[in-house]
Amino acid sequence: MKYEAGLVSIITPVFNSTETIEHTLKSVISQTYQKWEMMCVFDSGTTDSSRDIVRLYQKHDPRIHLVELQNEKGCGASRNEGFRQAKGQYIAFLDSDDIWLPHKLEKQINFMSKTGHSFSCTGYQRMSHVGILFPKVLLPKLVADYYDILKNNTICCPSVIIDRTQVSPFQMKNTFGEDIILWLEILKKNHKCYGIQEVLLHYRVARNSRSSYLGKVLKARWIVYRNLEKISVMKSVYYFTWYFFTAILKKLVRGVGFEPTNTLSDRISKINS
């Protein structure tokens, strides 16, 4: 398949996102890099007014596409349908409750174009479910390979861009931890993920976020090691220990003692000003 050069196809799974999808759409429309299309893929279980909001924005900007996922549910299935319909050279990931800063695409595409890198991510800051931004800056590794991500995933999904002209066709598994599984599949094919050391994303931690369930996260990581990557028990214990102490404990600490630095409405007004 021939992809449109320079076009960024933004894949956004949507499931009952009435409270946040408008802010996400505005952050895309406000990008200084304007060669994009946005695939808003609706989970078949969506029952709220998210579709109406997307349709309203679609009337004013034809680059926004509403895609219906038929008889399937889950982020993996939604993203795979987005990949199938996307026309762009670049695939960008953005969830329906997160916010890109205005120069996100411009800086990341310029970086990838100049260096020839196929896979990149950026720094980010977390925000609460009501849009309160926490001050801690989270930066990825400058260069991450397969073994780095086995130890600790520093790749934040809504910050990722992949050049499809360099990376063979890919799909996500429709399971918990689908993003990490995909990163590992790409990295073990001799690709590396290059991290831009700048915050270009505000990542929302929802009250019912899947990643908030510690036991489920740990179980999923072990399944990745043993069942998917076929790593021996001893090596799995080694990587799991790294993951626990560098990722899980840090995640627990991050939620303690932070004061908000800004509100969601303040940031949206700045984006639109």
PDB file of C-alpha atoms in Angstrom:
ATOM      1  CA  MET A   1       0.000   0.000   0.000  1.00  0.00           C
ATOM      2  CA  LYS A   2       1.259   3.476  -0.866  1.00  0.00           C
ATOM      3  CA  TYR A   3       0.957   6.001   1.950  1.00  0.00           C
ATOM      4  CA  GLU A   4       0.592   9.768   1.510  1.00  0.00           C
ATOM      5  CA  ALA A   5       3.967  11.347   2.208  1.00  0.00           C
ATOM      6  CA  GLY A   6       4.068  13.628   5.224  1.00  0.00           C
ATOM      7  CA  LEU A   7       0.481  12.905   6.233  1.00  0.00           C
ATOM      8  CA  VAL A   8      -0.012  12.051   9.907  1.00  0.00           C
ATOM      9  CA  SER A   9      -2.904   9.655  10.560  1.00  0.00           C
ATOM     10  CA  ILE A  10      -4.026  10.133  14.152  1.00  0.00           C
ATOM     11  CA  ILE A  11      -5.704   7.048  15.620  1.00  0.00           C
ATOM     12  CA  THR A  12      -8.122   7.854  18.446  1.00  0.00           C
ATOM     13  CA  PRO A  13     -10.248   5.092  20.002  1.00  0.00           C
ATOM     14  CA  VAL A  14     -13.447   6.538  21.477  1.00  0.00           C
ATOM     15  CA  PHE A  15     -15.575   4.946  24.165  1.00  0.00           C
ATOM     16  CA  ASN A  16     -18.087   7.047  26.131  1.00  0.00           C
ATOM     17  CA  SER A  17     -15.826  10.109  26.066  1.00  0.00           C
ATOM     18  CA  THR A  18     -18.331  12.953  26.189  1.00  0.00           C
ATOM     19  CA  GLU A  19     -16.507  14.782  28.986  1.00  0.00           C
ATOM     20  CA  THR A  20     -13.117  14.839  27.271  1.00  0.00           C
ATOM     21  CA  ILE A  21     -13.295  14.261  23.501  1.00  0.00           C
ATOM     22  CA  GLU A  22     -13.886  17.934  22.662  1.00  0.00           C
ATOM     23  CA  HIS A  23     -10.670  18.978  24.410  1.00  0.00           C
ATOM     24  CA  THR A  24      -8.787  16.261  22.542  1.00  0.00           C
ATOM     25  CA  LEU A  25     -10.209  17.400  19.199  1.00  0.00           C
ATOM     26  CA  LYS A  26      -9.284  21.025  19.900  1.00  0.00           C
ATOM     27  CA  SER A  27      -5.723  20.060  20.730  1.00  0.00           C
ATOM     28  CA  VAL A  28      -5.409  18.360  17.316  1.00  0.00           C
ATOM     29  CA  ILE A  29      -7.023  21.202  15.371  1.00  0.00           C
ATOM     30  CA  SER A  30      -4.633  23.634  17.091  1.00  0.00           C
ATOM     31  CA  GLN A  31      -1.507  21.811  15.887  1.00  0.00           C
ATOM     32  CA  THR A  32       1.023  23.964  14.048  1.00  0.00           C
ATOM     33  CA  TYR A  33       1.643  20.993  11.728  1.00  0.00           C
ATOM     34  CA  GLN A  34      -1.545  20.853   9.711  1.00  0.00           C
ATOM     35  CA  LYS A  35      -1.075  17.864   7.390  1.00  0.00           C
ATOM     36  CA  TRP A  36      -3.071  15.326   9.366  1.00  0.00           C
ATOM     37  CA  GLU A  37      -6.189  13.219   9.399  1.00  0.00           C
ATOM     38  CA  MET A  38      -7.887  12.058  12.593  1.00  0.00           C
ATOM     39  CA  MET A  39      -9.568   8.674  12.734  1.00  0.00           C
ATOM     40  CA  CYS A  40     -12.024   8.715  15.657  1.00  0.00           C
ATOM     41  CA  VAL A  41     -12.859   5.021  15.969  1.00  0.00           C
ATOM     42  CA  PHE A  42     -15.968   4.320  18.028  1.00  0.00           C
ATOM     43  CA  ASP A  43     -16.131   1.196  20.123  1.00  0.00           C
ATOM     44  CA  SER A  44     -19.363  -0.666  19.384  1.00  0.00           C
ATOM     45  CA  GLY A  45     -20.294  -0.322  23.057  1.00  0.00           C
ATOM     46  CA  THR A  46     -20.315   3.488  23.050  1.00  0.00           C
ATOM     47  CA  THR A  47     -23.683   4.807  24.260  1.00  0.00           C
ATOM     48  CA  ASP A  48     -23.121   8.479  25.147  1.00  0.00           C
ATOM     49  CA  SER A  49     -23.103  11.625  22.962  1.00  0.00           C
ATOM     50  CA  SER A  50     -19.446  11.355  21.882  1.00  0.00           C
ATOM     51  CA  ARG A  51     -20.528  10.739  18.271  1.00  0.00           C
ATOM     52  CA  ASP A  52     -22.538  13.958  18.176  1.00  0.00           C
ATOM     53  CA  ILE A  53     -19.517  15.952  19.341  1.00  0.00           C
ATOM     54  CA  VAL A  54     -17.248  14.390  16.709  1.00  0.00           C
ATOM     55  CA  ARG A  55     -19.857  14.924  13.975  1.00  0.00           C
ATOM     56  CA  LEU A  56     -20.112  18.604  14.932  1.00  0.00           C
ATOM     57  CA  TYR A  57     -16.366  19.078  14.546  1.00  0.00           C
ATOM     58  CA  GLN A  58     -16.346  16.962  11.391  1.00  0.00           C
ATOM     59  CA  LYS A  59     -18.724  19.432   9.717  1.00  0.00           C
ATOM     60  CA  HIS A  60     -16.164  22.198  10.159  1.00  0.00           C
ATOM     61  CA  ASP A  61     -13.031  20.128   9.494  1.00  0.00           C
ATOM     62  CA  PRO A  62     -13.198  17.252   6.960  1.00  0.00           C
ATOM     63  CA  ARG A  63      -9.843  15.928   8.186  1.00  0.00           C
ATOM     64  CA  ILE A  64     -11.761  14.448  11.118  1.00  0.00           C
ATOM     65  CA  HIS A  65     -13.266  11.039  10.342  1.00  0.00           C
ATOM     66  CA  LEU A  66     -15.834   9.098  12.334  1.00  0.00           C
ATOM     67  CA  VAL A  67     -15.229   5.356  12.079  1.00  0.00           C
ATOM     68  CA  GLU A  68     -17.591   2.773  13.545  1.00  0.00           C
ATOM     69  CA  LEU A  69     -16.187  -0.462  14.959  1.00  0.00           C
ATOM     70  CA  GLN A  70     -18.683  -3.187  14.129  1.00  0.00           C
ATOM     71  CA  ASN A  71     -19.341  -6.009  16.618  1.00  0.00           C
ATOM     72  CA  GLU A  72     -16.031  -5.526  18.417  1.00  0.00           C
ATOM     73  CA  LYS A  73     -14.844  -3.738  21.521  1.00  0.00           C
ATOM     74  CA  GLY A  74     -11.504  -2.668  22.944  1.00  0.00           C
ATOM     75  CA  CYS A  75      -8.659  -0.253  22.228  1.00  0.00           C
ATOM     76  CA  GLY A  76      -6.690  -2.809  20.242  1.00  0.00           C
ATOM     77  CA  ALA A  77      -9.546  -3.544  17.852  1.00  0.00           C
ATOM     78  CA  SER A  78     -10.320   0.174  17.494  1.00  0.00           C
ATOM     79  CA  ARG A  79      -6.742   1.070  16.668  1.00  0.00           C
ATOM     80  CA  ASN A  80      -6.453  -1.780  14.168  1.00  0.00           C
ATOM     81  CA  GLU A  81      -9.485  -0.478  12.279  1.00  0.00           C
ATOM     82  CA  GLY A  82      -7.901   2.980  12.339  1.00  0.00           C
ATOM     83  CA  PHE A  83      -4.667   1.568  10.901  1.00  0.00           C
ATOM     84  CA  ARG A  84      -6.641  -0.137   8.133  1.00  0.00           C
ATOM     85  CA  GLN A  85      -8.383   3.043   7.008  1.00  0.00           C
ATOM     86  CA  ALA A  86      -5.494   5.456   7.576  1.00  0.00           C
ATOM     87  CA  LYS A  87      -3.794   6.944   4.516  1.00  0.00           C
ATOM     88  CA  GLY A  88      -0.801   8.626   6.121  1.00  0.00           C
ATOM     89  CA  GLN A  89       2.897   7.852   6.076  1.00  0.00           C
ATOM     90  CA  TYR A  90       2.905   8.410   9.816  1.00  0.00           C
ATOM     91  CA  ILE A  91       0.716   6.808  12.461  1.00  0.00           C
ATOM     92  CA  ALA A  92       0.192   8.828  15.635  1.00  0.00           C
ATOM     93  CA  PHE A  93      -1.598   7.563  18.726  1.00  0.00           C
ATOM     94  CA  LEU A  94      -3.932   9.786  20.750  1.00  0.00           C
ATOM     95  CA  ASP A  95      -6.542   8.689  23.263  1.00  0.00           C
ATOM     96  CA  SER A  96      -9.865  10.473  23.566  1.00  0.00           C
ATOM     97  CA  ASP A  97      -9.052  12.006  26.953  1.00  0.00           C
ATOM     98  CA  ASP A  98      -5.503  13.260  26.350  1.00  0.00           C
ATOM     99  CA  ILE A  99      -4.197  16.591  25.073  1.00  0.00           C
ATOM    100  CA  TRP A 100      -1.350  17.388  22.691  1.00  0.00           C
ATOM    101  CA  LEU A 101       0.510  20.662  23.060  1.00  0.00           C
ATOM    102  CA  PRO A 102       0.301  22.832  19.907  1.00  0.00           C
ATOM    103  CA  HIS A 103       3.816  22.109  18.562  1.00  0.00           C
ATOM    104  CA  LYS A 104       3.690  18.364  19.219  1.00  0.00           C
ATOM    105  CA  LEU A 105       3.327  17.146  15.646  1.00  0.00           C
ATOM    106  CA  GLU A 106       5.570  19.798  14.126  1.00  0.00           C
ATOM    107  CA  LYS A 107       8.494  19.067  16.440  1.00  0.00           C
ATOM    108  CA  GLN A 108       8.142  15.305  16.256  1.00  0.00           C
ATOM    109  CA  ILE A 109       7.734  15.087  12.470  1.00  0.00           C
ATOM    110  CA  ASN A 110      10.640  17.486  11.924  1.00  0.00           C
ATOM    111  CA  PHE A 111      12.760  15.348  14.244  1.00  0.00           C
ATOM    112  CA  MET A 112      11.885  12.132  12.421  1.00  0.00           C
ATOM    113  CA  SER A 113      12.303  13.678   8.975  1.00  0.00           C
ATOM    114  CA  LYS A 114      15.756  15.069   9.764  1.00  0.00           C
ATOM    115  CA  THR A 115      17.076  11.944  11.485  1.00  0.00           C
ATOM    116  CA  GLY A 116      15.303   9.291   9.436  1.00  0.00           C
ATOM    117  CA  HIS A 117      14.075   7.564  12.611  1.00  0.00           C
ATOM    118  CA  SER A 118      11.061   5.278  12.211  1.00  0.00           C
ATOM    119  CA  PHE A 119       9.733   5.275  15.798  1.00  0.00           C
ATOM    120  CA  SER A 120       9.661   8.122  18.315  1.00  0.00           C
ATOM    121  CA  CYS A 121       7.949   9.309  21.470  1.00  0.00           C
ATOM    122  CA  THR A 122       8.004  12.407  23.677  1.00  0.00           C
ATOM    123  CA  GLY A 123       7.938  13.526  27.272  1.00  0.00           C
ATOM    124  CA  TYR A 124       4.661  14.142  29.034  1.00  0.00           C
ATOM    125  CA  GLN A 125       2.948  15.322  32.189  1.00  0.00           C
ATOM    126  CA  ARG A 126       0.131  13.527  33.914  1.00  0.00           C
ATOM    127  CA  MET A 127      -3.162  15.117  34.828  1.00  0.00           C
ATOM    128  CA  SER A 128      -6.052  13.999  36.991  1.00  0.00           C
ATOM    129  CA  HIS A 129      -9.408  12.894  35.615  1.00  0.00           C
ATOM    130  CA  VAL A 130     -10.713  16.457  36.140  1.00  0.00           C
ATOM    131  CA  GLY A 131      -7.807  18.010  34.271  1.00  0.00           C
ATOM    132  CA  ILE A 132      -5.506  19.054  37.101  1.00  0.00           C
ATOM    133  CA  LEU A 133      -1.950  19.016  35.798  1.00  0.00           C
ATOM    134  CA  PHE A 134       0.757  17.596  38.054  1.00  0.00           C
ATOM    135  CA  PRO A 135       4.200  19.237  37.959  1.00  0.00           C
ATOM    136  CA  LYS A 136       6.403  16.162  37.529  1.00  0.00           C
ATOM    137  CA  VAL A 137       7.889  15.921  34.043  1.00  0.00           C
ATOM    138  CA  LEU A 138       8.217  12.376  32.663  1.00  0.00           C
ATOM    139  CA  LEU A 139      10.800  11.931  29.928  1.00  0.00           C
ATOM    140  CA  PRO A 140      11.507   8.819  27.828  1.00  0.00           C
ATOM    141  CA  LYS A 141      14.902   7.263  27.255  1.00  0.00           C
ATOM    142  CA  LEU A 142      16.897   9.004  24.551  1.00  0.00           C
ATOM    143  CA  VAL A 143      17.142   5.671  22.749  1.00  0.00           C
ATOM    144  CA  ALA A 144      15.189   2.591  23.842  1.00  0.00           C
ATOM    145  CA  ASP A 145      15.656  -0.906  22.482  1.00  0.00           C
ATOM    146  CA  TYR A 146      13.800  -4.168  23.038  1.00  0.00           C
ATOM    147  CA  TYR A 147      15.603  -5.014  26.266  1.00  0.00           C
ATOM    148  CA  ASP A 148      15.090  -1.540  27.723  1.00  0.00           C
ATOM    149  CA  ILE A 149      11.316  -1.855  27.341  1.00  0.00           C
ATOM    150  CA  LEU A 150      11.338  -5.320  28.853  1.00  0.00           C
ATOM    151  CA  LYS A 151      12.799  -3.709  31.976  1.00  0.00           C
ATOM    152  CA  ASN A 152      10.703  -0.546  32.044  1.00  0.00           C
ATOM    153  CA  ASN A 153       8.292   0.899  29.512  1.00  0.00           C
ATOM    154  CA  THR A 154       9.133   4.600  29.124  1.00  0.00           C
ATOM    155  CA  ILE A 155       7.095   4.928  25.924  1.00  0.00           C
ATOM    156  CA  CYS A 156       3.811   6.770  26.525  1.00  0.00           C
ATOM    157  CA  CYS A 157       1.317   5.601  23.901  1.00  0.00           C
ATOM    158  CA  PRO A 158      -0.333   8.976  23.051  1.00  0.00           C
ATOM    159  CA  SER A 159       3.125  10.444  22.401  1.00  0.00           C
ATOM    160  CA  VAL A 160       4.152   7.833  19.809  1.00  0.00           C
ATOM    161  CA  ILE A 161       4.574   8.333  16.062  1.00  0.00           C
ATOM    162  CA  ILE A 162       5.580   5.504  13.707  1.00  0.00           C
ATOM    163  CA  ASP A 163       6.735   5.867  10.083  1.00  0.00           C
ATOM    164  CA  ARG A 164       4.887   3.155   8.179  1.00  0.00           C
ATOM    165  CA  THR A 165       7.256   3.351   5.210  1.00  0.00           C
ATOM    166  CA  GLN A 166       9.994   1.930   7.456  1.00  0.00           C
ATOM    167  CA  VAL A 167       8.094  -0.338   9.847  1.00  0.00           C
ATOM    168  CA  SER A 168       6.438  -3.426   8.412  1.00  0.00           C
ATOM    169  CA  PRO A 169       2.623  -3.633   8.708  1.00  0.00           C
ATOM    170  CA  PHE A 170       1.582  -3.953  12.322  1.00  0.00           C
ATOM    171  CA  GLN A 171      -1.487  -4.627  14.394  1.00  0.00           C
ATOM    172  CA  MET A 172      -2.341  -4.423  18.064  1.00  0.00           C
ATOM    173  CA  LYS A 173      -3.563  -7.338  20.085  1.00  0.00           C
ATOM    174  CA  ASN A 174      -6.981  -6.672  21.592  1.00  0.00           C
ATOM    175  CA  THR A 175      -5.832  -7.342  25.133  1.00  0.00           C
ATOM    176  CA  PHE A 176      -4.611  -5.586  28.248  1.00  0.00           C
ATOM    177  CA  GLY A 177      -1.162  -4.037  27.654  1.00  0.00           C
ATOM    178  CA  GLU A 178      -1.636  -3.961  23.879  1.00  0.00           C
ATOM    179  CA  ASP A 179       0.599  -0.917  23.451  1.00  0.00           C
ATOM    180  CA  ILE A 180       3.643  -2.434  25.189  1.00  0.00           C
ATOM    181  CA  ILE A 181       3.170  -5.646  23.211  1.00  0.00           C
ATOM    182  CA  LEU A 182       3.287  -3.656  19.964  1.00  0.00           C
ATOM    183  CA  TRP A 183       6.391  -1.701  21.013  1.00  0.00           C
ATOM    184  CA  LEU A 184       8.186  -4.965  21.745  1.00  0.00           C
ATOM    185  CA  GLU A 185       7.162  -6.443  18.392  1.00  0.00           C
ATOM    186  CA  ILE A 186       8.561  -3.415  16.561  1.00  0.00           C
ATOM    187  CA  LEU A 187      11.744  -3.143  18.618  1.00  0.00           C
ATOM    188  CA  LYS A 188      12.759  -6.755  18.222  1.00  0.00           C
ATOM    189  CA  LYS A 189      12.825  -6.195  14.443  1.00  0.00           C
ATOM    190  CA  ASN A 190      15.945  -4.031  14.862  1.00  0.00           C
ATOM    191  CA  HIS A 191      14.087  -0.752  15.274  1.00  0.00           C
ATOM    192  CA  LYS A 192      14.679   1.590  18.206  1.00  0.00           C
ATOM    193  CA  CYS A 193      12.444   4.188  19.827  1.00  0.00           C
ATOM    194  CA  TYR A 194      13.953   7.677  20.020  1.00  0.00           C
ATOM    195  CA  GLY A 195      12.715   9.898  22.815  1.00  0.00           C
ATOM    196  CA  ILE A 196      12.261  13.651  22.415  1.00  0.00           C
ATOM    197  CA  GLN A 197      13.239  15.234  25.719  1.00  0.00           C
ATOM    198  CA  GLU A 198      10.368  17.685  25.875  1.00  0.00           C
ATOM    199  CA  VAL A 199       6.841  17.614  27.264  1.00  0.00           C
ATOM    200  CA  LEU A 200       4.459  17.634  24.296  1.00  0.00           C
ATOM    201  CA  LEU A 201       1.559  15.715  25.841  1.00  0.00           C
ATOM    202  CA  HIS A 202      -0.759  15.965  28.824  1.00  0.00           C
ATOM    203  CA  TYR A 203      -1.770  12.444  29.762  1.00  0.00           C
ATOM    204  CA  ARG A 204      -4.982  11.959  31.728  1.00  0.00           C
ATOM    205  CA  VAL A 205      -5.101   9.335  34.471  1.00  0.00           C
ATOM    206  CA  ALA A 206      -8.769   8.375  34.646  1.00  0.00           C
ATOM    207  CA  ARG A 207     -10.394   7.247  37.854  1.00  0.00           C
ATOM    208  CA  ASN A 208     -11.180   3.885  36.297  1.00  0.00           C
ATOM    209  CA  SER A 209      -7.915   3.668  34.349  1.00  0.00           C
ATOM    210  CA  ARG A 210      -6.934   0.072  33.567  1.00  0.00           C
ATOM    211  CA  SER A 211      -3.348   0.839  34.551  1.00  0.00           C
ATOM    212  CA  SER A 212      -4.472   1.814  38.052  1.00  0.00           C
ATOM    213  CA  TYR A 213      -5.051  -1.823  39.005  1.00  0.00           C
ATOM    214  CA  LEU A 214      -1.659  -2.889  40.284  1.00  0.00           C
ATOM    215  CA  GLY A 215      -2.346  -6.616  40.395  1.00  0.00           C
ATOM    216  CA  LYS A 216      -3.683  -6.653  36.852  1.00  0.00           C
ATOM    217  CA  VAL A 217      -0.693  -4.688  35.575  1.00  0.00           C
ATOM    218  CA  LEU A 218       1.770  -7.079  37.180  1.00  0.00           C
ATOM    219  CA  LYS A 219      -0.071 -10.131  35.880  1.00  0.00           C
ATOM    220  CA  ALA A 220      -0.194  -8.693  32.364  1.00  0.00           C
ATOM    221  CA  ARG A 221       3.525  -7.964  32.399  1.00  0.00           C
ATOM    222  CA  TRP A 222       4.329 -11.547  33.450  1.00  0.00           C
ATOM    223  CA  ILE A 223       2.099 -12.888  30.661  1.00  0.00           C
ATOM    224  CA  VAL A 224       4.001 -10.725  28.174  1.00  0.00           C
ATOM    225  CA  TYR A 225       7.315 -12.199  29.304  1.00  0.00           C
ATOM    226  CA  ARG A 226       6.296 -15.837  29.466  1.00  0.00           C
ATOM    227  CA  ASN A 227       3.440 -16.348  26.988  1.00  0.00           C
ATOM    228  CA  LEU A 228       4.077 -13.753  24.284  1.00  0.00           C
ATOM    229  CA  GLU A 229       7.832 -13.171  24.295  1.00  0.00           C
ATOM    230  CA  LYS A 230       8.625 -16.772  25.343  1.00  0.00           C
ATOM    231  CA  ILE A 231      11.297 -15.646  27.797  1.00  0.00           C
ATOM    232  CA  SER A 232      12.660 -18.215  30.257  1.00  0.00           C
ATOM    233  CA  VAL A 233      11.515 -18.182  33.876  1.00  0.00           C
ATOM    234  CA  MET A 234      14.863 -16.904  35.177  1.00  0.00           C
ATOM    235  CA  LYS A 235      15.099 -14.091  32.667  1.00  0.00           C
ATOM    236  CA  SER A 236      11.429 -13.237  33.225  1.00  0.00           C
ATOM    237  CA  VAL A 237      12.105 -12.882  36.948  1.00  0.00           C
ATOM    238  CA  TYR A 238      15.048 -10.617  36.133  1.00  0.00           C
ATOM    239  CA  TYR A 239      13.039  -8.342  33.838  1.00  0.00           C
ATOM    240  CA  PHE A 240      10.016  -8.422  36.129  1.00  0.00           C
ATOM    241  CA  THR A 241      12.142  -7.263  39.068  1.00  0.00           C
ATOM    242  CA  TRP A 242      13.477  -4.379  37.011  1.00  0.00           C
ATOM    243  CA  TYR A 243       9.950  -3.481  35.919  1.00  0.00           C
ATOM    244  CA  PHE A 244       8.558  -3.562  39.430  1.00  0.00           C
ATOM    245  CA  PHE A 245      11.164  -1.342  41.020  1.00  0.00           C
ATOM    246  CA  THR A 246      11.614   1.146  38.158  1.00  0.00           C
ATOM    247  CA  ALA A 247       8.034   1.437  36.973  1.00  0.00           C
ATOM    248  CA  ILE A 248       5.437   0.273  39.466  1.00  0.00           C
ATOM    249  CA  LEU A 249       6.947   1.861  42.573  1.00  0.00           C
ATOM    250  CA  LYS A 250       7.536   5.128  40.720  1.00  0.00           C
ATOM    251  CA  LYS A 251       3.932   5.073  39.574  1.00  0.00           C
ATOM    252  CA  LEU A 252       2.753   4.728  43.164  1.00  0.00           C
ATOM    253  CA  VAL A 253       4.987   7.550  44.365  1.00  0.00           C
ATOM    254  CA  ARG A 254       3.813   9.911  41.635  1.00  0.00           C
ATOM    255  CA  GLY A 255       0.328  10.064  43.085  1.00  0.00           C
ATOM    256  CA  VAL A 256       1.467  11.421  46.445  1.00  0.00           C
ATOM    257  CA  GLY A 257       1.777  15.015  47.561  1.00  0.00           C
ATOM    258  CA  PHE A 258       1.383  16.850  44.261  1.00  0.00           C
ATOM    259  CA  GLU A 259      -0.261  20.238  43.948  1.00  0.00           C
ATOM    260  CA  PRO A 260      -1.995  21.239  40.717  1.00  0.00           C
ATOM    261  CA  THR A 261      -0.137  23.706  38.521  1.00  0.00           C
ATOM    262  CA  ASN A 262      -2.941  24.476  36.110  1.00  0.00           C
ATOM    263  CA  THR A 263      -6.449  23.448  35.157  1.00  0.00           C
ATOM    264  CA  LEU A 264      -7.715  21.896  31.965  1.00  0.00           C
ATOM    265  CA  SER A 265      -9.842  24.932  31.103  1.00  0.00           C
ATOM    266  CA  ASP A 266      -6.816  27.229  31.525  1.00  0.00           C
ATOM    267  CA  ARG A 267      -4.750  25.126  29.139  1.00  0.00           C
ATOM    268  CA  ILE A 268      -7.498  24.861  26.542  1.00  0.00           C
ATOM    269  CA  SER A 269      -7.934  28.637  26.566  1.00  0.00           C
ATOM    270  CA  LYS A 270      -4.199  29.024  25.963  1.00  0.00           C
ATOM    271  CA  ILE A 271      -4.315  26.552  23.060  1.00  0.00           C
ATOM    272  CA  ASN A 272      -7.179  28.480  21.460  1.00  0.00           C
ATOM    273  CA  SER A 273      -5.708  31.945  22.085  1.00  0.00           C
TER     274      SER A 273
END
